Short mmCIF file of C-alpha atoms and ligand atoms in Angstrom, two decimals:
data_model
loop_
_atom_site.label_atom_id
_atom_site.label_comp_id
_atom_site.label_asym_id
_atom_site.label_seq_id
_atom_site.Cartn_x
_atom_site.Cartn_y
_atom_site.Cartn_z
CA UNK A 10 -10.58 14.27 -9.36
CA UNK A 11 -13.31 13.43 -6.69
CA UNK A 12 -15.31 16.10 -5.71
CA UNK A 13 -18.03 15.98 -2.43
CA UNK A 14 -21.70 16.95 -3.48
CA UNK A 15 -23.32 18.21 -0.21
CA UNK A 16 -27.15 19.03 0.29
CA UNK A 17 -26.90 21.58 3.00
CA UNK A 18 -29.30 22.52 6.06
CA UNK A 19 -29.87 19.06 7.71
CA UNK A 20 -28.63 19.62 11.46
CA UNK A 21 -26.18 16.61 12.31
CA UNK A 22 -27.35 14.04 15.33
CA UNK A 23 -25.60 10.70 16.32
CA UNK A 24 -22.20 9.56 17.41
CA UNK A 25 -18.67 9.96 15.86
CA UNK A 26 -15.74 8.11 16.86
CA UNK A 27 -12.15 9.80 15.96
CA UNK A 28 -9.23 8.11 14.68
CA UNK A 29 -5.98 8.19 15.11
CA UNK A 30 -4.05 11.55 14.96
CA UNK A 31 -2.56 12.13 11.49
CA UNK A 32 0.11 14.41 12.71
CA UNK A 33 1.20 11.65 15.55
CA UNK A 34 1.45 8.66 13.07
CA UNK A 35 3.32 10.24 11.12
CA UNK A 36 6.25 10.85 12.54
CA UNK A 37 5.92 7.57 14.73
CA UNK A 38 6.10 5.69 11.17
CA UNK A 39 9.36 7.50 10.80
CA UNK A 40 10.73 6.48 14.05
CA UNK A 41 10.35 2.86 13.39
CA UNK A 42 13.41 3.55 11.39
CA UNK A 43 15.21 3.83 14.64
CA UNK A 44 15.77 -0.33 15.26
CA UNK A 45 15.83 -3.20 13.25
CA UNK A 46 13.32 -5.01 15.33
CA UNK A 47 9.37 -5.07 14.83
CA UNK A 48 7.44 -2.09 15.62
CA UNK A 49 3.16 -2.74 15.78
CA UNK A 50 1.79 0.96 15.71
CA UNK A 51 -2.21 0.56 16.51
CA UNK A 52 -4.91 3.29 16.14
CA UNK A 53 -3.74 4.54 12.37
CA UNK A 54 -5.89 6.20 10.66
CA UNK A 55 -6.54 5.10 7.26
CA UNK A 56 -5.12 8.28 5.27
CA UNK A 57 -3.60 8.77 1.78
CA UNK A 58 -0.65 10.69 4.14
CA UNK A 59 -0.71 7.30 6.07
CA UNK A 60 -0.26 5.08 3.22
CA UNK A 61 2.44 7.64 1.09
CA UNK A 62 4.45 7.48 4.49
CA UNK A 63 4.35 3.39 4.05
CA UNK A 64 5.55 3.77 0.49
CA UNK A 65 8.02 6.22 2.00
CA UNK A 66 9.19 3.25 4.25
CA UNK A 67 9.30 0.71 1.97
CA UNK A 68 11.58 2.36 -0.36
CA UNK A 69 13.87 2.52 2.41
CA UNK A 70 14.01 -1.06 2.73
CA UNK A 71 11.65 -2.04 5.69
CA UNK A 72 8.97 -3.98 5.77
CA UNK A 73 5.70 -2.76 6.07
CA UNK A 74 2.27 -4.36 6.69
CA UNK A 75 -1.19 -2.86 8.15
CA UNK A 76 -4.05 -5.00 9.49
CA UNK A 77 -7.09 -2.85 9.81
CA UNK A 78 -5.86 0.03 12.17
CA UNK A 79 -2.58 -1.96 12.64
CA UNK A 80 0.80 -1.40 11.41
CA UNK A 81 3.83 -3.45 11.72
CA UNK A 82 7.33 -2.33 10.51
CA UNK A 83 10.27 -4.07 10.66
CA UNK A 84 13.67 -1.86 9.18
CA UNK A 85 16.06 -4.73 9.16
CA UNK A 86 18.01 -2.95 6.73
CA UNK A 87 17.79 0.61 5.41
CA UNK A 88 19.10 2.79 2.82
CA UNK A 89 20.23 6.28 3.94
CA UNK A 90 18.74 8.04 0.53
CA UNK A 91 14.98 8.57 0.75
CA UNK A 92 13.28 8.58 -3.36
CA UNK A 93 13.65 11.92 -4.52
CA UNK A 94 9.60 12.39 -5.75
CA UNK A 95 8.16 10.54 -3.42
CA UNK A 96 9.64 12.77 -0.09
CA UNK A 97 8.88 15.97 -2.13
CA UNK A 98 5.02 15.15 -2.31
CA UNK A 99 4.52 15.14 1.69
CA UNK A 100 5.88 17.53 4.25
CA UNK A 101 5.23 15.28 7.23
CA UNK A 102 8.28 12.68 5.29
CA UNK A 103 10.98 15.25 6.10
CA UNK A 104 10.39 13.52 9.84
CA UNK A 105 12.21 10.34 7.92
CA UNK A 106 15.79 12.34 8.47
CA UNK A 107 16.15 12.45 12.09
CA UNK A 108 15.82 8.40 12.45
CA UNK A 109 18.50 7.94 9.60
CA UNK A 110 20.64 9.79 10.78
CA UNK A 111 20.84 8.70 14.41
CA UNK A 112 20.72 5.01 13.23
CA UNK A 113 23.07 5.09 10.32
CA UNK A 114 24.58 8.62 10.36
CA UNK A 115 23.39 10.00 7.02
CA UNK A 116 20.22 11.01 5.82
CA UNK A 117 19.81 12.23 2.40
CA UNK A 118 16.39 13.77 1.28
CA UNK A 119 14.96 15.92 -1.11
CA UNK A 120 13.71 19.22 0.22
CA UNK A 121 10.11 19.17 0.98
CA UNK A 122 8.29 21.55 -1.30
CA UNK A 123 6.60 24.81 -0.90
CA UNK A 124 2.90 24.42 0.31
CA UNK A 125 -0.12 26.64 -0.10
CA UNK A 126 -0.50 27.82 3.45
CA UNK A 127 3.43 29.35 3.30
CA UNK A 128 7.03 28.64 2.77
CA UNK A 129 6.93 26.03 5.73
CA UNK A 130 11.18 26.23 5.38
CA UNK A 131 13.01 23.23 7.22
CA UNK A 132 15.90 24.95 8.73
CA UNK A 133 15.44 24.71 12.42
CA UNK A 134 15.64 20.73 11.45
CA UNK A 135 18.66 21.23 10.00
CA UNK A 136 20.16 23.31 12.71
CA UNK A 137 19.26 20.64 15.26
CA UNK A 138 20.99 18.52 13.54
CA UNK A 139 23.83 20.70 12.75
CA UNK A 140 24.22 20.98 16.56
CA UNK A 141 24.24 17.08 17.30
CA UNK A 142 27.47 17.20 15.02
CA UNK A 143 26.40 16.44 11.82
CA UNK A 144 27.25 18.45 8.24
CA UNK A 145 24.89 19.56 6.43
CA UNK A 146 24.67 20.51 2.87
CA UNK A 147 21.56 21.71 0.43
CA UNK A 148 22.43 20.60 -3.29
CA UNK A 149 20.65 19.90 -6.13
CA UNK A 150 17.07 19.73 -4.47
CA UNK A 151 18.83 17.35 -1.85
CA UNK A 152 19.66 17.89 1.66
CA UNK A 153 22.37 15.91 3.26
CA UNK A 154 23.24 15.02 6.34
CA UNK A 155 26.83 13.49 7.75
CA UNK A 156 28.24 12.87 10.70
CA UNK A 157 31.17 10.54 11.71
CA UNK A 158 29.37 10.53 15.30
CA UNK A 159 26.91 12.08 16.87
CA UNK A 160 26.97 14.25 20.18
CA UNK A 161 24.19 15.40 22.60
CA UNK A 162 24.50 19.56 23.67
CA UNK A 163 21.84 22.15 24.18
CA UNK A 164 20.07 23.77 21.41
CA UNK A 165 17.34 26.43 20.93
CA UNK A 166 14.86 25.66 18.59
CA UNK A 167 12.48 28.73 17.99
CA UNK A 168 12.12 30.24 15.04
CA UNK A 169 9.76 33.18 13.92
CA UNK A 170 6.58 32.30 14.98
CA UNK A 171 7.86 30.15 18.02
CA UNK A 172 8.70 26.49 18.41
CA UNK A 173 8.63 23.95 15.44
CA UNK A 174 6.30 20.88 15.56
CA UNK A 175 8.32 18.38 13.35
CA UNK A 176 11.40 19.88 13.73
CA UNK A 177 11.25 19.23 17.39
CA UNK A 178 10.16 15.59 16.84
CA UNK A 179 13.00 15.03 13.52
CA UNK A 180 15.55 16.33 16.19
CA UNK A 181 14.72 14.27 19.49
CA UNK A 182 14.38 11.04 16.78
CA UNK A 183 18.27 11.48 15.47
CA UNK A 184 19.15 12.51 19.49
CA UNK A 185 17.94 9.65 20.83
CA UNK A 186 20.90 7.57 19.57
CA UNK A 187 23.28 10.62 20.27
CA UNK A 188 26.15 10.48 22.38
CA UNK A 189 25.59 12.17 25.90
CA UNK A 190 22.78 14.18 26.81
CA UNK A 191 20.96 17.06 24.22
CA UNK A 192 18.81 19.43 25.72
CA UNK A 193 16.12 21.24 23.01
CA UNK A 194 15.13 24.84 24.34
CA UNK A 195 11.72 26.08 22.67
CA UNK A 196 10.54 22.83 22.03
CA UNK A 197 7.23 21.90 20.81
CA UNK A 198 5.10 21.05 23.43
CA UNK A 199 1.82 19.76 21.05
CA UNK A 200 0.44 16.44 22.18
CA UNK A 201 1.55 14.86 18.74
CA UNK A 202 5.75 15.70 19.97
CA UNK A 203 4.56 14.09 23.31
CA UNK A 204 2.87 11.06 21.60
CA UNK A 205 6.38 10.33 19.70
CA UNK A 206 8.75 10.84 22.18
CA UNK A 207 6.16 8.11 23.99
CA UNK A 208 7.13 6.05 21.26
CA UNK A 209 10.83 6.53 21.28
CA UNK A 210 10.29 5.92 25.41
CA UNK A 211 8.78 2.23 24.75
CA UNK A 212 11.51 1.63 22.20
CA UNK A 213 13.87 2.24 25.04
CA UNK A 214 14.49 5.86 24.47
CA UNK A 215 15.93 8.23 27.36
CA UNK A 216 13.98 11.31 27.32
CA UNK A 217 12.24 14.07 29.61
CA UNK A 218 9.98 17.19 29.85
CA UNK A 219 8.17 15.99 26.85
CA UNK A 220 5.09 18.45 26.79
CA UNK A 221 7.53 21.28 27.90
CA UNK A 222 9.64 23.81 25.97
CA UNK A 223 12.57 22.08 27.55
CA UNK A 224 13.35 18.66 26.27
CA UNK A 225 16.46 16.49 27.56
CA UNK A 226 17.34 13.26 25.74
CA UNK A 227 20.25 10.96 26.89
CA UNK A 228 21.61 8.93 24.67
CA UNK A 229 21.47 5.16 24.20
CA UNK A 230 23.47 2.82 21.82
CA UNK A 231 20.34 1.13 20.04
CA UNK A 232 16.70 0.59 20.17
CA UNK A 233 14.54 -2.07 20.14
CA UNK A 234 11.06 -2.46 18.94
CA UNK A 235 7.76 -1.57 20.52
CA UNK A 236 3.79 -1.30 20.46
CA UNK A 237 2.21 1.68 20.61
CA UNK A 238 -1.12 2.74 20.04
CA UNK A 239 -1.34 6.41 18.29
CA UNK A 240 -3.52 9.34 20.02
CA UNK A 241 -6.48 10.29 18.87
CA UNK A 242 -6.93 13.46 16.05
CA UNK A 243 -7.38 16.38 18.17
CA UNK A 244 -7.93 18.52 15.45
CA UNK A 245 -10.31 15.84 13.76
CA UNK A 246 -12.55 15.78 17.13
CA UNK A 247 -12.60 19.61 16.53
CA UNK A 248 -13.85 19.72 13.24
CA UNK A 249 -16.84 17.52 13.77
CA UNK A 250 -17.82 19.58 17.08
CA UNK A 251 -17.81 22.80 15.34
CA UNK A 252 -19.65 21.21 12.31
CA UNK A 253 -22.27 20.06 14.76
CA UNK A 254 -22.07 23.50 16.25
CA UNK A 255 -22.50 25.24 12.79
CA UNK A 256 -24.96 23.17 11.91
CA UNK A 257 -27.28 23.72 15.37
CA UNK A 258 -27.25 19.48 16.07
CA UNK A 259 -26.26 17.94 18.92
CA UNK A 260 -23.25 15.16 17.81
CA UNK A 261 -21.21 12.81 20.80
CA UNK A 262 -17.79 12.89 20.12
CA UNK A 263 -16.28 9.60 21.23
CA UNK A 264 -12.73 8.45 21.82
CA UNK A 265 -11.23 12.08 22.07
CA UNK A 266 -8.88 13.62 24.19
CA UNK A 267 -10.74 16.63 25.94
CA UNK A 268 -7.71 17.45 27.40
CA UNK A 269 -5.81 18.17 24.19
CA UNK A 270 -8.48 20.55 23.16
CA UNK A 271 -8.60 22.83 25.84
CA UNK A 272 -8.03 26.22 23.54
CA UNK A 273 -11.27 24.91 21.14
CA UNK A 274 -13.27 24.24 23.75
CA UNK A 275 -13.14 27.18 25.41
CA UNK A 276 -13.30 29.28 22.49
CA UNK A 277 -16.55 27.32 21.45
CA UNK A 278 -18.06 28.01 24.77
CA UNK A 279 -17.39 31.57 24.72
CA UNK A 280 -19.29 31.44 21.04
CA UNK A 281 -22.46 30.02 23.39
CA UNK A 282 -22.02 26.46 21.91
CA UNK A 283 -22.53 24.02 24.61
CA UNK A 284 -20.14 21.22 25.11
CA UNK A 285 -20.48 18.17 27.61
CA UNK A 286 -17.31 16.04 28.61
CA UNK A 287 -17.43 12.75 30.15
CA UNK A 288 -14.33 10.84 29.60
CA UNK A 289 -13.41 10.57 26.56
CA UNK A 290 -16.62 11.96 24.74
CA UNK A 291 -17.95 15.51 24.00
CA UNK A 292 -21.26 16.17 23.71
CA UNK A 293 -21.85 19.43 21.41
CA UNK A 294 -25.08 21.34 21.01
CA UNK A 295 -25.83 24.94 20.97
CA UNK A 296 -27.29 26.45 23.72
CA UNK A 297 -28.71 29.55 22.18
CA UNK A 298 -27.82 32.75 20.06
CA UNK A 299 -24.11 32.24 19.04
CA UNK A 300 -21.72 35.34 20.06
CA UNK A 301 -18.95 36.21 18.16
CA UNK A 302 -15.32 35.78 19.53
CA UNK A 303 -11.66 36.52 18.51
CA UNK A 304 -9.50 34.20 17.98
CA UNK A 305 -5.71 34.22 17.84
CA UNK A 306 -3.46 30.85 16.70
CA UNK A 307 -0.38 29.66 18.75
CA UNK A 308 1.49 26.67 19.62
CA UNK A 309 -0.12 24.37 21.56
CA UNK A 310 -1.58 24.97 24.52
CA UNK A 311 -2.81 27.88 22.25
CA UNK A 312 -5.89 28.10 19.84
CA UNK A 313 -4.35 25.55 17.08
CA UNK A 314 -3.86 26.92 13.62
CA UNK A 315 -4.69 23.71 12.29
CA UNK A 316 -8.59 24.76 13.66
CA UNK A 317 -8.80 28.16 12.73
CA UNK A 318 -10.62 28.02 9.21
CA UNK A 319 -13.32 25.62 10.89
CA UNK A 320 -13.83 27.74 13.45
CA UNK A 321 -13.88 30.45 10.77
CA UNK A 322 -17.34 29.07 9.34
CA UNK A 323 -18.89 29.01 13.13
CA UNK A 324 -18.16 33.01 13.05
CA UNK A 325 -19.68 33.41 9.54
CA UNK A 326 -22.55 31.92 10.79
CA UNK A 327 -22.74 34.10 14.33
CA UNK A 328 -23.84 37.51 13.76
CA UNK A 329 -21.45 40.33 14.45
CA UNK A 330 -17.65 41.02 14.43
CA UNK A 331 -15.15 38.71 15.22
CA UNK A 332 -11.44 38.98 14.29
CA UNK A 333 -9.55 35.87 13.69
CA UNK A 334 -5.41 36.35 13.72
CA UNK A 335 -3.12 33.79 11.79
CA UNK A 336 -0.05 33.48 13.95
CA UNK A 337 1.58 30.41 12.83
CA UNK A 338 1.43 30.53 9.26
CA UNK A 339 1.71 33.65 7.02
CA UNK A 340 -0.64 32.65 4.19
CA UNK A 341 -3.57 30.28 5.82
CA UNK A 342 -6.43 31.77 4.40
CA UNK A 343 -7.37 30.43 0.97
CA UNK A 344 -10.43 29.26 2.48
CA UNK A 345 -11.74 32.98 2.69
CA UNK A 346 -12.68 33.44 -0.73
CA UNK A 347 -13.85 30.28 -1.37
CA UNK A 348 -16.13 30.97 1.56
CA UNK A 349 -16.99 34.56 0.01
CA UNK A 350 -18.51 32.19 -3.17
CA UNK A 351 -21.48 31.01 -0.24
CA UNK A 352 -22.28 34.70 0.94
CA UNK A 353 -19.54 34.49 3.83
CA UNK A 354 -18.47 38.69 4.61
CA UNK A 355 -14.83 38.24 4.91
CA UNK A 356 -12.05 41.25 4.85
CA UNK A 357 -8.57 40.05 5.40
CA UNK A 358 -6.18 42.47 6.91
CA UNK A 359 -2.67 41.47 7.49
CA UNK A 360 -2.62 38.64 10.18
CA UNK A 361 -5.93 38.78 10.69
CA UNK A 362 -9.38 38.07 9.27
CA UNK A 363 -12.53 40.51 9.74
CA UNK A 364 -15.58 38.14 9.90
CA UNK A 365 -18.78 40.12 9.44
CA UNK A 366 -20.60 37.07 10.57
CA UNK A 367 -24.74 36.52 10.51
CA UNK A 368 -25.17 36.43 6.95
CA UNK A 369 -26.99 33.58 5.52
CA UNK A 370 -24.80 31.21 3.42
CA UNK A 371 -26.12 29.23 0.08
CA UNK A 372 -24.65 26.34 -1.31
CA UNK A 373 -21.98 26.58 -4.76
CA UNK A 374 -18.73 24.88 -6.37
CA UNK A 375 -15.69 25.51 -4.02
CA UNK A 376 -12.34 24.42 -4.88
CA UNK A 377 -10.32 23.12 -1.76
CA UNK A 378 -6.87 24.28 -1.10
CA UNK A 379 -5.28 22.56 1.55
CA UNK A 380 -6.66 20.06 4.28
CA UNK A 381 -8.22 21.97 7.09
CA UNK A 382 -9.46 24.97 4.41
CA UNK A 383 -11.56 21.84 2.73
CA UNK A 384 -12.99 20.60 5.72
CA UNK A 385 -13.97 24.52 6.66
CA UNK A 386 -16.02 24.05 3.21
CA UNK A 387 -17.03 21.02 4.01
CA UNK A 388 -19.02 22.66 7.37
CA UNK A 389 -19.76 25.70 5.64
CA UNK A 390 -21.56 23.31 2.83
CA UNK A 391 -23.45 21.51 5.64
CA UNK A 392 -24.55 24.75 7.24
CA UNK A 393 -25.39 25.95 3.78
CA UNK A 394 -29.26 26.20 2.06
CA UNK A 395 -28.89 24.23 -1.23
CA UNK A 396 -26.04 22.36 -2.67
CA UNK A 397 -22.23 22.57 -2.40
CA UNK A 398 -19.77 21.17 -4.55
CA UNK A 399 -16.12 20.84 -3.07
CA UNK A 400 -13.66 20.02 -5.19
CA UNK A 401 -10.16 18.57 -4.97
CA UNK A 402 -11.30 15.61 -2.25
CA UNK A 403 -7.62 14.10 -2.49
CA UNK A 404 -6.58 17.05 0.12
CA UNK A 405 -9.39 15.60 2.69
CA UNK A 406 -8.32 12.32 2.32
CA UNK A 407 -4.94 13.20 3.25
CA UNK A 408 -5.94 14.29 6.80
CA UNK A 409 -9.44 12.88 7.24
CA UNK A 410 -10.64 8.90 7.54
CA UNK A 411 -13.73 8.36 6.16
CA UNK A 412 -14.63 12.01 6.35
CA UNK A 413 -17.70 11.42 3.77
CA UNK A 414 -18.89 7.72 6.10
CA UNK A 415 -18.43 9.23 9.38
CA UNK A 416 -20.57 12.70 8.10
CA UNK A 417 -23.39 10.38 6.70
CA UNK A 418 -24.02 8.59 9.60
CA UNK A 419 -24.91 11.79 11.33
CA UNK A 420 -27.54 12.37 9.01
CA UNK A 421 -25.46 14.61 6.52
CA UNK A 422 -26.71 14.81 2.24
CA UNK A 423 -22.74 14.27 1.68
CA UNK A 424 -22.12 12.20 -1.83
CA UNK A 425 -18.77 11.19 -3.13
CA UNK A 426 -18.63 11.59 -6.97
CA UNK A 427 -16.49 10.28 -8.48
CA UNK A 428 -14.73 11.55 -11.50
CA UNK A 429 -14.87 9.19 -14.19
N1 LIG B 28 9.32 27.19 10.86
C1 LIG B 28 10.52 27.83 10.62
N2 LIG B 28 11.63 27.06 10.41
C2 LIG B 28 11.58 25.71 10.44
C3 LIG B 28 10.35 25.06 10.69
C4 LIG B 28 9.24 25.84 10.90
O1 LIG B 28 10.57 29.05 10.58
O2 LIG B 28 12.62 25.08 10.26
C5 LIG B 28 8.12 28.01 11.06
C6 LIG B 28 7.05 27.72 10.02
O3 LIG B 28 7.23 28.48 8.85
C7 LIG B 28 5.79 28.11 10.75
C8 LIG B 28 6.11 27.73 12.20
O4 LIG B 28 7.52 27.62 12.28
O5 LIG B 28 5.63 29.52 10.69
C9 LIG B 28 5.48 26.46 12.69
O6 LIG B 28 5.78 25.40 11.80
P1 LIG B 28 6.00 23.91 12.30
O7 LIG B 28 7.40 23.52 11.98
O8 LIG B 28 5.58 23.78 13.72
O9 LIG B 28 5.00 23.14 11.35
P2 LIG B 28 5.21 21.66 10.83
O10 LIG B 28 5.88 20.88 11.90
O11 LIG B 28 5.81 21.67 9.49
C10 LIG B 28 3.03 20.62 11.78
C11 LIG B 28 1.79 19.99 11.21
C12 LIG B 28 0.90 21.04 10.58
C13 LIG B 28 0.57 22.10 11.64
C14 LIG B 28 1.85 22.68 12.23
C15 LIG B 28 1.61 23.68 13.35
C16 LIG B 28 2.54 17.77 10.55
C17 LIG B 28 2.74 16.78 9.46
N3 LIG B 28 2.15 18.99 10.20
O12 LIG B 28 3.71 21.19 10.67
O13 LIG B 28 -0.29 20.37 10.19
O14 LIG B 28 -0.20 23.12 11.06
O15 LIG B 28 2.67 21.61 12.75
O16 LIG B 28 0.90 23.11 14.38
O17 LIG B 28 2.68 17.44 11.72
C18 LIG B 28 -2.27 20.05 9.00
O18 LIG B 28 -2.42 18.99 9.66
O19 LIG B 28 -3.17 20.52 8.26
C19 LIG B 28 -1.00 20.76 9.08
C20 LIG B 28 -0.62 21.68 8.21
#
């Protein structure tokens, strides 16, 4: 396995540009299931997620091509049974159901497995779909999905810690070609679920209050294809500010959406970082001493979970007490101890996290977890005297382009090595 060798203590300068949001293309691959025409999806990053979600596709039956950041897929004919191993590697394929269903009634997948960061169960999905009419059964590892037709009504869609982010997407994709009209109460209302339902829109979808908690779809017979050109990572444009926070530089962030980052932003500012917008770049520096701040996650337009061990390392760094609170998911902080292993002061109780921040971290191995707890190494590396290993690279390349490229050409020590 690939592992990132880091030389810490070099302040980051220079420009990054962010691709396309991994949590948007996603389930906008899945939705090209929705017609048999040709669907060009531009802006994709280029992600191991990105590329399992093709194979994903093409064992379906469509065709599937990328050219540079380009995708074309064409689902002239589809099978309704998604390959058992290949669905159970990737959360973001359980997305695949909604489209199958709406276009050919029946969806059969396996159940996405448990993850690291908590149980992440599936059954708001499957009580969307439940409520559009179809039956649906859980056997042998399988989920199922019938219906003989489908019919719009209103459904409520929160669950425990609020609304569901693919759930709300896998139910508007299979109630787009719904009889009649479905409203979804507690809808997502993240910019990803906005970016889709855009999607669905230029395929000739009928839907409204996208970016609300109050979605209303009306039904059409068919679909036809589209271009679309994917958002940019919000949460990627995030990571790189805070490393050039935590590493005192002064980084332009270009191509983001400022507007989708609203919570971060504000957060960082209140930390004393100092952040310039002008368009569609971010200029971060610090502006002096660093203060702590708490920090609670929450759907969107809340502080996003999927930022919360990045902004983790800025308040190890900051001297004094800050208290960060996991809302979203119930076990999302692996990253702490692997944080303790560079002198981070770290108590976690319950929910939340105790940050004794201020103390000076040194470089040493870490072993990555999930996604966003490897890039939180990745900054804490960079901010780090000496040298960091991080292990496990394949869970950065899931959610990252280039992270490695993009780091070096701010002036980061970052190496790939590769095992051999
Ligand atoms: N939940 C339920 N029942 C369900 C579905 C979700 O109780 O049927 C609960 C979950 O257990 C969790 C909460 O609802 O407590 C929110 O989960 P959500 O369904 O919104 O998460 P998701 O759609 O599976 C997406 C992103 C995650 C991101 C979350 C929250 C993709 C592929 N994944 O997951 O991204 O953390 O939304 O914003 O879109 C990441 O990129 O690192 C990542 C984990």
């Amino acid at each position: 396995m690939d592992s990132l060798s880091i030389k810490g203590g070099t302040p980051l300068h220079g420009d990054v540009t962010i691709s396309g949001a991994k949590n948007a293309v996603l389930p906008i691959m899945a939705a090209t299931l929705l017609t048999a025409e040709t669907c060009v999806i531009r802006r994709v990053p280029n992600l191991s997620d990105v590329k399992f979600m093709a194979q994903i596709l093409t064992s379906l039956g469509a065709e599937v091509t990328f050219e540079g950041d380009t995708l074309q897929v064409r689902a002239a004919k589809l099978k309704p049974v998604g390959d058992y191993d290949l669905i159970r590697k990737m959360r973001g394929s359980v997305c695949i159901m909604g489209p199958l269903l709406g276009r050919l009634h029946k969806a059969t997948v396996s159940l996405p497995g448990g993850c690291i960061i908590g149980a992440r169960p599936i059954g708001l999905h499957l009580k969307g779909f439940a409520a559009l009419g179809a039956e649906v059964v859980v056997e042998a590892g399988y989920v199922r999905a019938t219906a003989k037709r489908l019919v719009g009504t209103e459904m409520f869609l929160g669950g425990r810690a609020g609304s569901t982010v693919l759930g709300t997407a896998n139910v508007m994709m299979a109630a787009v070609l719904a009889e009649g009209v479905t409203i979804i109460e507690s809808a997502a209302c993240e910019p990803e679920v906005v970016d889709v339902a855009n999607f669905l829109i230029a395929m000739g979808a009928k839907i409204t209050g996208v970016g609300s908690p109050t979605i209303t779809i009306t039904g059409v017979k068919e679909l036809h294809g589209a271009e679309h050109e994917v958002i940019p990572d919000r949460i990627e444009a995030a990571t790189y500010a805070l490393a050039a926070a935590a590493t005192d530089g002064e980084v332009r962030i270009l191509g983001a959406r400022p507007d989708h980052l609203h919570a971060v932003l504000d957060k960082m500012r209140d930390a004393g970082v100092k952040i310039e917008r002008n368009g569609t770049t971010l200029t971060v520096s610090r502006k002096g001493k660093l203060k702590p701040v708490d920090i609670t996650t929450l759907p969107y337009s809340g502080f996003p979970t999927d930022a919360q061990a990045q902004m983790m390392v800025l308040m190890a760094l900051t001297p004094g007490i800050s208290i960060i609170t996991e809302r979203i998911f119930e076990s999302r902080f692996m990253h702490v101890s692997e944080l303790a292993r560079l002198g981070a002061d770290i108590e976690i109780e319950g929910p939340s996290a105790i940050v004794k921040g201020g103390k000076p971290l040194s470089g040493a191995p870490v072993m990555a977890s999930d996604l966003r707890a490897s890039a939180a190494l990745v900054i804490a590396g960079l901010a780090a005297q000496g040298t960091t290993q991080v292990n496990r690279v394949y869970h950065l390349d899931r959610g990252y382009e280039n992270i490695d490229g993009k780091l070096r050409q701010l002036g980061a020590r970052i190496e790939r090595v590769e095992e051999t």
